[in-house]
Amino acid sequence: MLLARRNLFQERTRFGLSVSGVALAIMLILLLNGFLTGMFRQVTSYLDNSPGSILIGQEGVANLLGATSTLPDGAAARASEVDGVERVVPILSQFVILDLHQKKVPAYMVGYLPQEGGGPWAMAEGREPTADHEVVVDLVLARRHAITIGDSLDILGQPFTITGLSEGSASWMTGFFFVRKTAAEGLLQSPGATSYLLVGLSPDASGEAVRSRLADQPGVDASWKTDAAANDLRLYARFFSAPAKLMVGISFWIGSLVVGLVIYTATVERQREYGVLKAVGAGNATLYSVVVIQAVIAALAGVALGVLLAYGLAEWIMAVRPQFLILLESDDILRALMFGLAMALAAALLPAQMVARLAPAEVFRR
Amino acid sequence: MTRLALRNLFQSKARLVISIGGVALALMLMLSLDAIFAGVEERVVAYINHTGADLFVSQSGVRNLHMASSWMPASVAEQVADRPGVDEATPLLYHSNLVSVGDERSAAYIIGLPPDPAMGGPWSIAAGRTTPGPGEAILDEGIASTTGVGLGDEIRILGRTFEIAGLSEGTATQGGSVVFISQEDFSQLRPGPPVISFVLVRVRPGADVTTVAEDIEAEIGGVTVLSRPAFASEEQKVVRDMGNDIVAIMNIIGFMVGLMVMSLTVYTATLSRRAEYGMLKAVGARNGDLYQTVLTQSLVSVLVGLGIGLGFTLALAAVAPRLDVPLTLVVRPDSVLRVAAASLVIAAVSAILPIRQIRRLDPVMVFRGR
């Protein structure tokens, strides 16, 4: 252990560079995971914060963001007559692309009835819309594009006045904005249309039985909001998991190569000393452990620094780009540690092989 | 001095392989992320570019398909067809939704086509019909293959069952596909007054596309008219604007990782040859010559790393379509140029530490065995 540590720390700059290399690789892995976790949290924010526990969509629709739903006429009235249903909140919702300062900004429009609910769940400033030309925009979206209360916003060719800014409704992929349902009907050329019903149950109702009765209504599907949120997550994960896995894979191998380079160089430089150790009776196992301990120390130091850097950078990114939510969870830290140890073992392979092949007599012949 | 640099660099093959591998991976990180977004941009406009339309007429303010919706009164199609300079006008219905194929649910652009459409249908058919009839759907061949369905099998859209009547080629998008159904079926899936989403316009031979576009926009209220290239460009801009920030952050990290790996490599190579550099100084070599040696090593390593990183990324781009992953990578020349420029900066900056090391080197120390 002492020998491994001394060998590693003898050249401090080299050790520092290697720890930095591993740290950057770990930081990248953590940030990628943090981005995905944060994005997934934001994806379900509407379903997490809107009223009710059941989502009724058009038949075949069990998602919110990933689907377009148009309910049959009278669906809301039929749902409110079902035993066990306490509250039915209709919304008309749809992704739209906003053109803000020469930038294309995907945003999710929610048309709601202010007296029923389903609109913004936390207002940062201003008030909810009281007329069809008024809109509440997500606070982060507004700040990113320097728009504020009183400004005009063009939505699908129609001018709207911003009356409020909502909180907790942002995402780097999309932000929410809220208009009155009648305004959304006009924008989507769908008078009287409803996309979804958010259904709240009576306290004494048997949830699954009510959901089943709602699902039996003609032309609709009824899902638990938690299931609809899980479906949205699955859909988004399908888009992003392949690129993220590719990035994480590349980062892992960069980290392994960085540790490998350092341990290999340190081993080559101490080849004579390893030979002497062999000549005086040290077994291969002892020498392997010297190599592996060096790799583990370098990797663990890199992991520790990488975790700190990831936290620091995540905070900085969220400060300058508030649309990003980067969530670093304890599971991710644990995974980074496992990655670090795996890097150390992969990195120790080549030097360990070299030590194993070393003939003690060669040392004395040189 | 260049020869000395190359000999020094290539003396330890294992170290060279590890260090170049590290740089190659760091540069690949930058290249592949760019390539992923470029791939998305390319795939996302495949349908638009193959519609055969000169102009796209949409609801006022709608300038693209992805994550957008456009609804206009159905009468707009006839109004457009009557404008001077218009040769053909094909109304389309469109929205993005989920399609259930077997047990799989995937995102899709659902396109509602009129009977015998002049434009906007599938442009390459692997098997079956080119236009869907009532109750029929044309599905992407790749999606059909990965989900194990074929002609005559069923898919479900918005709770309704459709028979697969055709398999189209080139209609897969990032994580989804384009599915064609009849306009009649589409209208039943979307209850409400008769509407259309877009009108595809082919202008008469000899007519000016811009003039026809301006005329339609001026004479028919509540519509936006864009040429196909402009519409495709707006579509790509959506992807670009969504990805810009994340690509910039990842590029900076890739750059830092590459810099760190290269610094480590050149520093380690210089450190292990400290005695030889001291000897060269002792026999009269100037610092400038030795700096050149270090810089050459750094430059060669980075350029070889860039070549390998680029090769890996191109190989990945070639292999990805054959694997069951929703990834299309397109390596663009401007991306290669940018990463090459970053490589040169990495090579120059990574030589700073070793150069400082050499400058401080005292030739006398070499003879004292230090």
XYZ file of C-alpha atoms in Angstrom:
736
model
C 0.000 0.000 0.000
C 2.777 2.389 1.044
C 4.821 1.477 -2.016
C 1.833 2.028 -4.321
C 1.068 5.395 -2.747
C 4.680 6.571 -2.943
C 5.009 5.480 -6.540
C 1.829 7.334 -7.451
C 2.479 10.539 -5.524
C 6.124 10.860 -6.522
C 5.240 12.946 -9.566
C 2.525 15.302 -8.335
C 1.744 17.111 -11.581
C 1.193 13.840 -13.395
C -1.030 12.610 -10.589
C -2.950 15.893 -10.656
C -3.518 15.707 -14.398
C -4.712 12.119 -14.198
C -7.120 12.890 -11.361
C -8.427 15.846 -13.388
C -8.943 13.645 -16.447
C -10.929 11.073 -14.472
C -12.798 13.855 -12.698
C -13.899 15.384 -15.993
C -15.048 11.997 -17.295
C -17.011 11.336 -14.077
C -18.395 14.867 -14.137
C -19.612 14.316 -17.681
C -21.309 11.039 -16.735
C -22.955 12.657 -13.696
C -24.092 15.697 -15.651
C -25.611 13.563 -18.408
C -27.515 11.503 -15.850
C -28.470 14.691 -13.993
C -29.794 16.244 -17.199
C -31.916 13.183 -17.904
C -33.234 12.940 -14.329
C -34.082 16.651 -14.329
C -35.710 16.461 -17.728
C -37.819 13.487 -16.690
C -38.920 15.351 -13.546
C -39.947 18.332 -15.691
C -41.706 16.153 -18.260
C -44.284 15.064 -15.695
C -44.648 18.431 -13.963
C -48.161 19.144 -15.322
C -49.493 15.705 -14.411
C -47.796 15.945 -11.007
C -49.344 19.317 -10.199
C -52.742 19.365 -11.916
C -55.948 18.412 -10.097
C -57.371 14.901 -9.945
C -55.868 11.450 -10.041
C -57.245 10.065 -13.323
C -56.566 11.298 -16.860
C -59.244 10.687 -19.483
C -58.037 10.935 -23.090
C -59.337 9.935 -26.490
C -59.499 6.179 -26.979
C -55.979 4.839 -27.456
C -54.374 7.794 -25.666
C -52.648 7.106 -22.355
C -50.098 9.942 -22.514
C -50.239 13.697 -22.102
C -47.223 15.222 -23.881
C -46.607 12.449 -26.389
C -50.088 12.384 -27.865
C -52.794 14.508 -29.421
C -56.231 13.800 -27.995
C -59.709 14.990 -28.941
C -62.530 13.674 -26.756
C -65.963 12.845 -28.153
C -68.721 15.383 -27.507
C -70.341 15.020 -24.091
C -67.425 13.080 -22.565
C -67.135 15.522 -19.632
C -70.837 15.324 -18.787
C -70.807 11.508 -18.933
C -67.691 11.314 -16.748
C -69.184 13.576 -14.061
C -72.201 11.262 -13.801
C -70.069 8.237 -12.932
C -70.380 7.135 -9.292
C -67.360 8.106 -7.226
C -66.365 11.061 -9.413
C -66.158 14.296 -7.449
C -64.595 16.669 -9.943
C -64.044 16.781 -13.720
C -61.653 19.368 -15.131
C -61.564 19.715 -18.928
C -58.480 21.020 -20.733
C -57.608 21.579 -24.384
C -53.888 21.150 -24.828
C -51.368 20.921 -27.643
C -47.705 21.547 -28.379
C -47.105 24.708 -30.390
C -43.933 26.327 -31.661
C -43.469 29.937 -30.597
C -41.200 32.267 -32.556
C -39.421 34.319 -29.932
C -36.636 36.635 -31.041
C -35.719 34.552 -34.076
C -35.687 31.387 -31.966
C -38.026 28.435 -32.332
C -39.368 27.595 -28.907
C -41.537 24.498 -28.443
C -44.119 25.171 -25.748
C -47.069 23.239 -24.403
C -50.317 25.199 -24.493
C -52.939 24.387 -21.866
C -56.401 25.831 -22.442
C -58.336 25.657 -19.166
C -61.424 26.966 -17.411
C -60.173 29.235 -14.602
C -63.199 28.423 -12.420
C -62.571 24.656 -12.780
C -58.769 24.457 -12.491
C -56.079 22.796 -14.579
C -54.166 26.051 -15.087
C -50.910 27.267 -13.534
C -50.320 25.723 -10.106
C -47.967 28.427 -8.824
C -47.926 32.041 -9.944
C -44.640 33.926 -9.626
C -46.114 37.247 -10.699
C -49.324 38.700 -12.088
C -52.671 36.999 -12.472
C -54.426 34.266 -14.420
C -56.101 35.134 -17.757
C -59.570 36.606 -17.526
C -60.072 37.231 -21.258
C -59.417 35.229 -24.407
C -56.484 37.400 -25.495
C -54.588 36.895 -22.227
C -51.924 34.331 -21.402
C -49.829 33.146 -18.464
C -46.305 32.163 -19.514
C -43.756 30.097 -17.659
C -41.393 32.362 -15.707
C -38.180 30.772 -17.048
C -39.425 30.870 -20.644
C -40.289 34.552 -20.174
C -36.908 35.419 -18.649
C -34.976 33.546 -21.344
C -36.661 35.584 -24.018
C -36.887 38.869 -22.116
C -40.671 39.031 -22.123
C -42.706 40.074 -19.144
C -46.171 41.001 -17.905
C -47.876 43.441 -20.264
C -45.887 42.316 -23.323
C -47.590 40.942 -26.403
C -46.972 37.329 -27.432
C -47.858 35.941 -30.854
C -49.449 32.473 -30.601
C -50.408 30.778 -33.878
C -50.737 34.153 -35.539
C -52.888 35.720 -32.787
C -51.645 38.441 -30.406
C -51.950 37.663 -26.663
C -51.130 39.880 -23.686
C -49.070 38.344 -20.892
C -50.900 38.788 -17.584
C -48.917 36.454 -15.376
C -45.788 34.328 -15.015
C -46.065 30.789 -13.661
C -43.506 28.920 -11.587
C -42.347 25.289 -11.801
C -43.611 24.895 -15.364
C -40.302 24.998 -17.263
C -38.238 22.494 -19.129
C -35.273 22.763 -21.504
C -37.355 20.897 -24.036
C -40.512 22.854 -23.470
C -42.213 25.347 -21.212
C -45.906 25.552 -20.416
C -48.201 28.477 -21.124
C -51.817 28.808 -20.090
C -54.775 30.422 -21.861
C -58.511 30.222 -21.322
C -60.027 27.124 -22.907
C -62.156 29.178 -25.272
C -59.001 30.926 -26.530
C -57.362 27.540 -27.206
C -60.504 26.384 -29.035
C -60.196 29.395 -31.327
C -56.485 28.857 -31.942
C -56.979 25.168 -32.758
C -60.080 25.764 -34.882
C -61.958 23.401 -32.543
C -64.976 25.114 -30.951
C -66.136 23.221 -27.858
C -63.316 20.640 -28.147
C -61.639 19.023 -25.136
C -58.367 17.088 -25.167
C -58.333 15.605 -21.692
C -60.366 15.405 -18.510
C -58.630 15.524 -15.156
C -60.818 13.548 -12.793
C -60.853 13.830 -9.001
C -62.482 11.065 -6.950
C -64.681 11.233 -3.874
C -62.770 10.359 -0.702
C -64.812 7.189 -0.175
C -64.683 5.995 -3.804
C -62.996 2.769 -4.812
C -60.370 4.167 -7.194
C -59.848 1.241 -9.567
C -63.576 0.562 -9.888
C -64.236 4.210 -10.792
C -61.333 4.253 -13.278
C -62.730 1.104 -14.878
C -66.215 2.652 -15.138
C -64.725 5.784 -16.704
C -62.753 3.691 -19.203
C -65.990 1.983 -20.254
C -67.382 5.296 -21.529
C -67.532 5.422 -25.355
C -64.493 6.683 -27.283
C -62.246 7.317 -24.263
C -59.440 5.772 -22.255
C -59.011 6.440 -18.534
C -55.543 6.099 -16.983
C -54.157 6.846 -13.551
C -52.197 10.086 -13.867
C -49.167 8.278 -12.487
C -49.427 5.739 -15.335
C -49.826 8.504 -17.940
C -46.739 10.215 -16.464
C -44.819 6.920 -16.683
C -45.895 6.574 -20.337
C -44.627 10.097 -21.107
C -41.346 9.242 -19.400
C -40.975 6.042 -21.425
C -41.557 7.986 -24.611
C -38.977 10.643 -23.757
C -36.511 8.010 -22.542
C -36.764 6.368 -25.972
C -35.674 9.640 -27.603
C -32.806 10.411 -25.291
C -31.464 7.170 -23.840
C -29.459 6.114 -26.932
C -27.480 9.389 -27.300
C -26.992 9.585 -23.524
C -25.728 5.992 -23.334
C -23.289 6.693 -26.170
C -21.915 9.745 -24.337
C -21.649 7.882 -21.030
C -19.856 4.981 -22.786
C -17.313 7.320 -24.386
C -16.757 9.109 -21.056
C -16.151 5.794 -19.304
C -13.443 4.801 -21.764
C -11.814 8.239 -21.592
C -11.587 7.895 -17.809
C -10.171 4.374 -18.106
C -7.560 5.478 -20.627
C -6.502 8.440 -18.494
C -5.966 6.279 -15.396
C -4.416 3.600 -17.611
C -1.924 6.057 -19.078
C -0.786 7.241 -15.665
C -0.489 3.808 -14.095
C 1.211 2.425 -17.198
C 3.781 5.232 -17.232
C 4.384 4.945 -13.511
C 4.874 1.195 -13.896
C 7.235 1.512 -16.880
C 9.357 4.012 -14.998
C 9.581 1.697 -11.973
C 10.187 -1.450 -14.020
C 13.608 -1.982 -12.447
C 12.216 -1.613 -8.953
C 9.450 -4.122 -9.700
C 12.136 -6.513 -11.009
C 14.153 -6.085 -7.826
C 11.047 -6.807 -5.751
C 10.488 -9.976 -7.788
C 14.126 -10.966 -7.382
C 13.910 -10.644 -3.598
C 10.840 -12.891 -3.551
C 7.755 -10.704 -4.039
C 5.038 -12.717 -5.781
C 3.051 -11.512 -8.792
C 0.019 -11.076 -6.548
C 1.892 -8.540 -4.419
C 2.972 -6.594 -7.489
C -0.537 -6.739 -8.984
C -1.900 -5.280 -5.795
C 0.647 -2.437 -5.990
C -0.546 -1.636 -9.535
C -4.251 -2.005 -8.734
C -3.993 0.113 -5.559
C -2.407 2.927 -7.595
C -5.203 2.709 -10.145
C -7.875 2.663 -7.446
C -6.368 5.668 -5.621
C -6.161 7.699 -8.859
C -9.690 6.715 -9.859
C -11.237 7.383 -6.448
C -9.558 10.776 -6.186
C -10.918 11.489 -9.675
C -14.415 10.385 -8.661
C -14.357 12.632 -5.579
C -13.211 15.632 -7.608
C -15.634 14.740 -10.425
C -18.603 14.690 -8.023
C -17.611 18.099 -6.631
C -17.132 19.519 -10.138
C -20.468 18.082 -11.265
C -22.287 19.741 -8.340
C -20.523 23.045 -8.997
C -21.092 23.007 -12.750
C -24.714 21.889 -12.356
C -25.385 24.871 -10.072
C -23.669 27.214 -12.521
C -25.543 25.854 -15.553
C -28.881 26.143 -13.721
C -28.013 29.727 -12.743
C -27.142 30.885 -16.260
C -29.601 28.615 -18.110
C -32.578 28.230 -15.757
C -34.464 26.063 -18.265
C -32.134 23.211 -17.338
C -32.955 21.231 -14.244
C -29.978 19.047 -13.329
C -30.710 16.624 -10.520
C -27.773 14.739 -9.043
C -29.124 11.936 -6.895
C -27.351 9.683 -4.433
C -27.822 6.732 -6.791
C -25.895 8.609 -9.463
C -22.997 9.276 -7.067
C -22.916 5.592 -6.184
C -22.970 4.713 -9.875
C -20.098 7.162 -10.496
C -18.126 5.393 -7.770
C -18.762 2.059 -9.471
C -17.722 3.596 -12.794
C -14.523 4.883 -11.140
C -13.668 1.447 -9.736
C -14.434 -0.195 -13.079
C -12.157 2.382 -14.761
C -9.397 1.554 -12.250
C -9.651 -2.179 -12.918
C -9.716 -1.673 -16.712
C -6.751 0.706 -16.401
C -4.696 -1.722 -14.305
C -4.927 -4.538 -16.876
C -2.020 -3.502 -19.126
C 0.478 -2.557 -16.380
C -0.375 -5.719 -14.439
C 0.367 -7.788 -17.537
C 3.687 -6.024 -17.907
C 4.657 -6.713 -14.302
C 3.670 -10.357 -14.668
C 5.947 -10.795 -17.685
C 8.902 -9.141 -15.965
C 11.862 -11.513 -15.509
C 13.765 -10.640 -12.279
C 17.114 -11.576 -13.795
C 16.664 -8.992 -16.557
C 16.965 -6.218 -14.005
C 20.496 -7.218 -13.107
C 21.583 -7.709 -16.693
C 20.731 -4.084 -17.664
C 14.120 18.213 -34.086
C 10.957 16.937 -35.796
C 12.576 13.508 -36.113
C 13.533 13.573 -32.458
C 9.950 14.490 -31.540
C 8.511 11.651 -33.586
C 10.995 9.130 -32.187
C 10.231 10.235 -28.659
C 6.513 9.952 -29.361
C 6.617 6.544 -31.015
C 9.151 4.960 -28.652
C 6.553 3.641 -26.236
C 3.839 2.180 -28.414
C 1.532 1.304 -25.539
C 1.683 4.837 -24.133
C 1.115 6.270 -27.574
C -1.924 4.071 -28.138
C -3.424 4.961 -24.750
C -2.859 8.685 -25.129
C -4.037 8.923 -28.726
C -7.020 6.761 -27.765
C -7.885 9.221 -24.981
C -7.675 12.233 -27.293
C -9.589 10.375 -30.014
C -12.405 9.577 -27.589
C -12.567 13.151 -26.287
C -12.776 14.514 -29.829
C -15.273 11.784 -30.711
C -17.391 13.037 -27.843
C -17.613 16.431 -29.544
C -18.018 15.021 -33.055
C -20.667 12.445 -32.193
C -22.860 14.887 -30.292
C -22.793 17.250 -33.259
C -23.480 14.286 -35.542
C -26.477 13.171 -33.456
C -28.133 16.593 -33.709
C -27.208 16.874 -37.409
C -28.798 13.430 -37.887
C -31.979 14.545 -36.161
C -32.030 17.675 -38.333
C -31.660 15.589 -41.479
C -34.276 12.995 -40.532
C -36.772 15.573 -39.366
C -36.991 17.151 -42.847
C -37.044 13.884 -44.826
C -40.826 13.986 -45.202
C -40.920 17.699 -46.082
C -38.206 17.330 -48.710
C -39.948 14.379 -50.334
C -43.456 15.829 -50.520
C -42.858 17.189 -54.011
C -44.460 20.505 -53.031
C -43.152 23.940 -53.964
C -45.122 25.690 -51.210
C -46.527 24.805 -47.781
C -49.708 26.646 -46.752
C -50.423 26.416 -43.018
C -52.374 28.091 -40.237
C -51.149 31.620 -39.652
C -47.965 31.553 -37.571
C -47.233 27.844 -38.136
C -43.934 27.349 -39.947
C -43.030 23.727 -39.312
C -44.341 20.237 -38.487
C -42.327 19.012 -35.495
C -44.151 19.632 -32.183
C -46.530 21.942 -34.041
C -50.153 21.779 -35.008
C -51.930 23.565 -37.820
C -55.690 23.693 -38.329
C -57.462 25.631 -41.069
C -61.021 25.456 -42.408
C -61.264 22.739 -45.094
C -62.370 25.396 -47.602
C -58.830 26.845 -47.666
C -57.718 23.987 -49.979
C -60.181 25.037 -52.688
C -59.335 28.706 -52.245
C -55.639 27.927 -52.711
C -56.310 25.739 -55.764
C -58.147 28.680 -57.399
C -55.254 31.140 -57.059
C -53.325 32.061 -60.214
C -50.056 30.206 -60.692
C -51.216 27.181 -58.679
C -50.924 23.946 -60.641
C -51.866 21.430 -57.909
C -53.102 21.850 -54.332
C -53.203 18.826 -52.024
C -54.815 19.187 -48.568
C -53.187 17.205 -45.741
C -54.262 16.388 -42.224
C -51.477 16.023 -39.698
C -50.815 15.508 -36.043
C -48.211 13.730 -33.995
C -49.450 10.839 -31.927
C -48.642 7.387 -30.672
C -49.032 4.298 -32.799
C -49.400 0.878 -31.197
C -47.631 -1.788 -33.225
C -47.873 -5.136 -31.465
C -46.945 -4.397 -27.847
C -44.817 -1.410 -28.843
C -46.041 2.190 -28.761
C -44.026 4.645 -30.776
C -44.328 8.314 -31.651
C -45.406 9.072 -35.190
C -46.344 11.858 -37.526
C -49.809 10.779 -38.656
C -50.525 12.075 -42.159
C -54.095 11.985 -43.506
C -53.980 11.729 -47.310
C -56.803 12.401 -49.786
C -57.516 9.691 -52.391
C -54.805 9.703 -55.101
C -52.792 12.584 -53.640
C -50.617 14.513 -56.086
C -48.155 15.267 -53.291
C -47.378 14.365 -49.685
C -47.632 10.573 -49.846
C -44.877 8.002 -49.190
C -42.073 8.555 -51.709
C -40.576 5.078 -51.628
C -42.560 1.905 -51.070
C -40.868 -1.369 -50.118
C -44.049 -3.425 -50.362
C -47.793 -2.998 -50.783
C -49.884 0.022 -51.712
C -48.708 3.609 -52.209
C -51.942 5.244 -51.000
C -53.934 4.059 -47.985
C -57.608 3.284 -48.451
C -60.216 3.432 -45.671
C -59.116 1.358 -42.671
C -55.588 1.038 -44.047
C -52.244 2.439 -42.960
C -48.823 2.679 -44.548
C -46.107 2.060 -41.974
C -42.344 2.562 -42.039
C -40.588 -0.637 -43.097
C -37.960 -0.327 -40.325
C -40.585 0.060 -37.588
C -42.488 -2.910 -39.056
C -39.346 -5.002 -39.108
C -38.288 -4.213 -35.515
C -41.780 -4.824 -34.176
C -42.268 -7.985 -36.235
C -45.322 -6.957 -38.256
C -45.914 -6.924 -41.996
C -48.525 -6.412 -44.695
C -51.993 -7.460 -43.560
C -51.142 -7.112 -39.839
C -52.815 -4.569 -37.615
C -51.725 -1.366 -35.903
C -53.767 0.873 -33.612
C -54.003 4.658 -33.811
C -56.147 6.515 -31.266
C -57.907 3.311 -30.323
C -58.804 2.407 -33.892
C -57.422 -0.602 -35.725
C -55.824 -0.208 -39.155
C -54.570 -2.865 -41.521
C -51.009 -2.402 -42.788
C -51.478 -1.989 -46.539
C -48.021 -0.695 -47.434
C -44.479 -0.457 -46.088
C -42.621 2.780 -46.781
C -38.891 3.428 -46.857
C -36.949 6.375 -45.389
C -39.842 7.441 -43.162
C -38.267 6.768 -39.756
C -37.504 9.796 -37.590
C -35.606 10.125 -34.316
C -37.532 7.787 -32.033
C -40.554 7.620 -34.347
C -41.826 7.441 -37.911
C -44.309 8.809 -40.450
C -47.567 6.854 -40.783
C -50.005 7.485 -43.632
C -53.764 6.927 -43.340
C -56.694 8.137 -45.417
C -58.074 11.610 -44.826
C -61.504 10.080 -44.253
C -60.195 7.980 -41.343
C -58.190 10.891 -39.967
C -61.310 13.083 -39.824
C -63.106 10.410 -37.815
C -60.200 10.280 -35.346
C -60.468 14.025 -34.847
C -64.095 14.900 -34.191
C -65.188 18.463 -34.906
C -65.813 20.754 -37.867
C -64.091 19.884 -41.181
C -60.511 21.129 -41.057
C -57.213 20.557 -42.804
C -53.679 21.026 -41.511
C -51.646 21.995 -44.577
C -52.105 22.559 -48.267
C -49.207 21.428 -50.434
C -48.889 23.532 -53.560
C -47.154 22.838 -56.843
C -46.834 25.994 -58.942
C -47.397 26.072 -62.692
C -44.285 25.721 -64.867
C -42.912 29.205 -65.443
C -44.728 30.740 -62.463
C -42.641 32.461 -59.807
C -42.828 30.589 -56.482
C -42.386 33.720 -54.366
C -45.073 35.632 -56.253
C -47.558 32.753 -55.894
C -46.754 32.498 -52.171
C -47.279 36.222 -51.627
C -50.546 36.129 -53.546
C -51.944 33.227 -51.485
C -50.934 34.839 -48.189
C -52.439 38.185 -49.197
C -55.685 36.859 -50.637
C -56.532 34.078 -48.190
C -56.708 35.270 -44.607
C -55.216 33.443 -41.616
C -52.572 31.459 -43.467
C -48.790 31.407 -43.621
C -47.141 30.358 -46.896
C -43.548 29.186 -47.099
C -41.493 27.646 -49.880
C -40.462 24.027 -49.253
C -36.795 24.917 -48.565
C -37.885 27.660 -46.153
C -40.333 25.309 -44.397
C -37.603 22.633 -44.110
C -35.164 25.212 -42.812
C -37.667 26.306 -40.120
C -38.138 22.639 -39.171
C -34.381 22.190 -38.753
C -34.206 25.389 -36.754
C -36.570 23.907 -34.168
C -34.150 21.043 -33.560
C -31.120 23.344 -33.662
C -32.593 25.862 -31.234
C -33.601 23.067 -28.858
C -30.153 21.466 -28.981
C -27.847 24.503 -29.105
C -27.340 24.929 -25.380
C -26.813 21.260 -24.622
C -24.403 20.854 -27.572
C -22.412 23.909 -26.429
C -22.089 22.571 -22.869
C -21.068 19.102 -24.032
C -18.569 20.561 -26.499
C -16.907 22.546 -23.723
C -16.671 19.436 -21.551
C -15.320 17.377 -24.486
C -12.767 20.105 -25.132
C -11.684 20.156 -21.470
C -11.386 16.353 -21.365
C -9.334 16.365 -24.581
C -7.121 19.116 -23.199
C -6.577 17.224 -19.969
C -5.741 13.953 -21.718
C -3.365 15.628 -24.137
C -1.660 17.645 -21.394
C -1.180 14.472 -19.420
C 0.258 12.654 -22.429
C 2.750 15.304 -23.502
C 3.693 16.051 -19.915
C 4.309 12.365 -19.170
C 6.302 11.897 -22.383
C 8.467 14.919 -21.565
C 8.904 13.884 -17.952
C 10.153 10.442 -18.848
C 12.686 11.959 -21.279
C 13.864 14.663 -18.890
C 17.417 13.326 -18.776
C 17.649 13.278 -22.577
C 16.341 16.862 -22.826
C 18.933 17.881 -20.224
C 21.638 16.168 -22.264
C 20.511 18.038 -25.394
C 20.667 21.311 -23.480
C 24.133 20.430 -22.194
C 25.428 19.847 -25.725
C 24.078 23.202 -26.883
C 20.434 22.712 -27.980
C 18.451 25.906 -27.572
C 15.210 26.070 -25.617
C 13.391 26.982 -28.870
C 14.470 23.663 -30.449
C 13.223 21.719 -27.466
C 9.921 23.620 -27.403
C 9.495 22.693 -31.056
C 10.021 19.024 -30.155
C 7.317 19.166 -27.505
C 4.897 21.045 -29.754
C 5.460 18.589 -32.605
C 4.701 15.642 -30.311
C 1.572 17.335 -29.097
C 0.429 18.282 -32.588
C 1.062 14.837 -34.073
C -0.778 13.103 -31.200
C -3.769 15.405 -31.486
C -3.987 15.153 -35.261
C -3.736 11.346 -35.173
C -6.351 11.403 -32.387
C -8.575 13.615 -34.526
C -8.231 11.206 -37.458
C -9.118 8.221 -35.295
C -11.952 10.069 -33.521
C -13.370 11.086 -36.889
C -12.955 7.534 -38.194
C -14.790 6.085 -35.162
C -17.607 8.610 -35.536
C -17.975 7.879 -39.262
C -17.945 4.140 -38.498
C -20.602 4.647 -35.838
C -22.669 6.670 -38.308
C -22.400 3.818 -40.810
C -23.215 1.079 -38.285
C -26.031 2.817 -36.350
C -28.725 2.341 -39.033
C -28.085 -1.428 -38.964
C -28.449 -1.621 -35.211
C -31.718 -1.470 -33.366
C -31.023 1.999 -31.958
C -33.000 5.157 -32.725
C -29.893 7.084 -33.789
C -28.914 8.716 -37.053
C -25.490 10.342 -37.088
C -24.495 12.795 -39.789
C -20.927 14.129 -39.696
C -20.915 17.568 -41.291
C -17.787 19.310 -42.649
C -18.344 22.424 -40.497
C -18.441 20.218 -37.407
C -15.139 18.533 -38.409
C -13.557 21.942 -39.010
C -14.676 23.186 -35.609
C -13.360 20.123 -33.809
C -10.102 20.341 -35.819
C -9.699 23.955 -34.690
C -10.344 22.866 -31.095
C -7.702 20.140 -31.575
C -5.081 22.708 -32.565
C -5.870 24.750 -29.465
C -5.626 21.572 -27.374
C -2.221 20.746 -28.930
C -0.870 24.248 -28.247
C -2.191 24.546 -24.693
C -1.167 21.031 -23.688
C 2.452 21.863 -24.581
C 2.608 24.709 -22.033
C 3.336 22.563 -18.967
C 6.142 20.534 -20.578
C 7.649 23.700 -22.057
C 7.807 25.226 -18.586
C 9.369 21.997 -17.399
C 12.087 22.151 -20.066
C 12.770 25.834 -19.477
C 13.497 25.136 -15.832
C 15.697 22.148 -16.657
C 19.296 22.613 -15.530
C 21.710 20.636 -17.781
C 24.121 20.168 -14.863
C 21.459 18.190 -13.001
C 21.572 15.519 -15.699
C 25.193 14.748 -14.918
C 24.444 14.658 -11.221
C 21.921 11.903 -11.958
C 18.811 13.940 -11.037
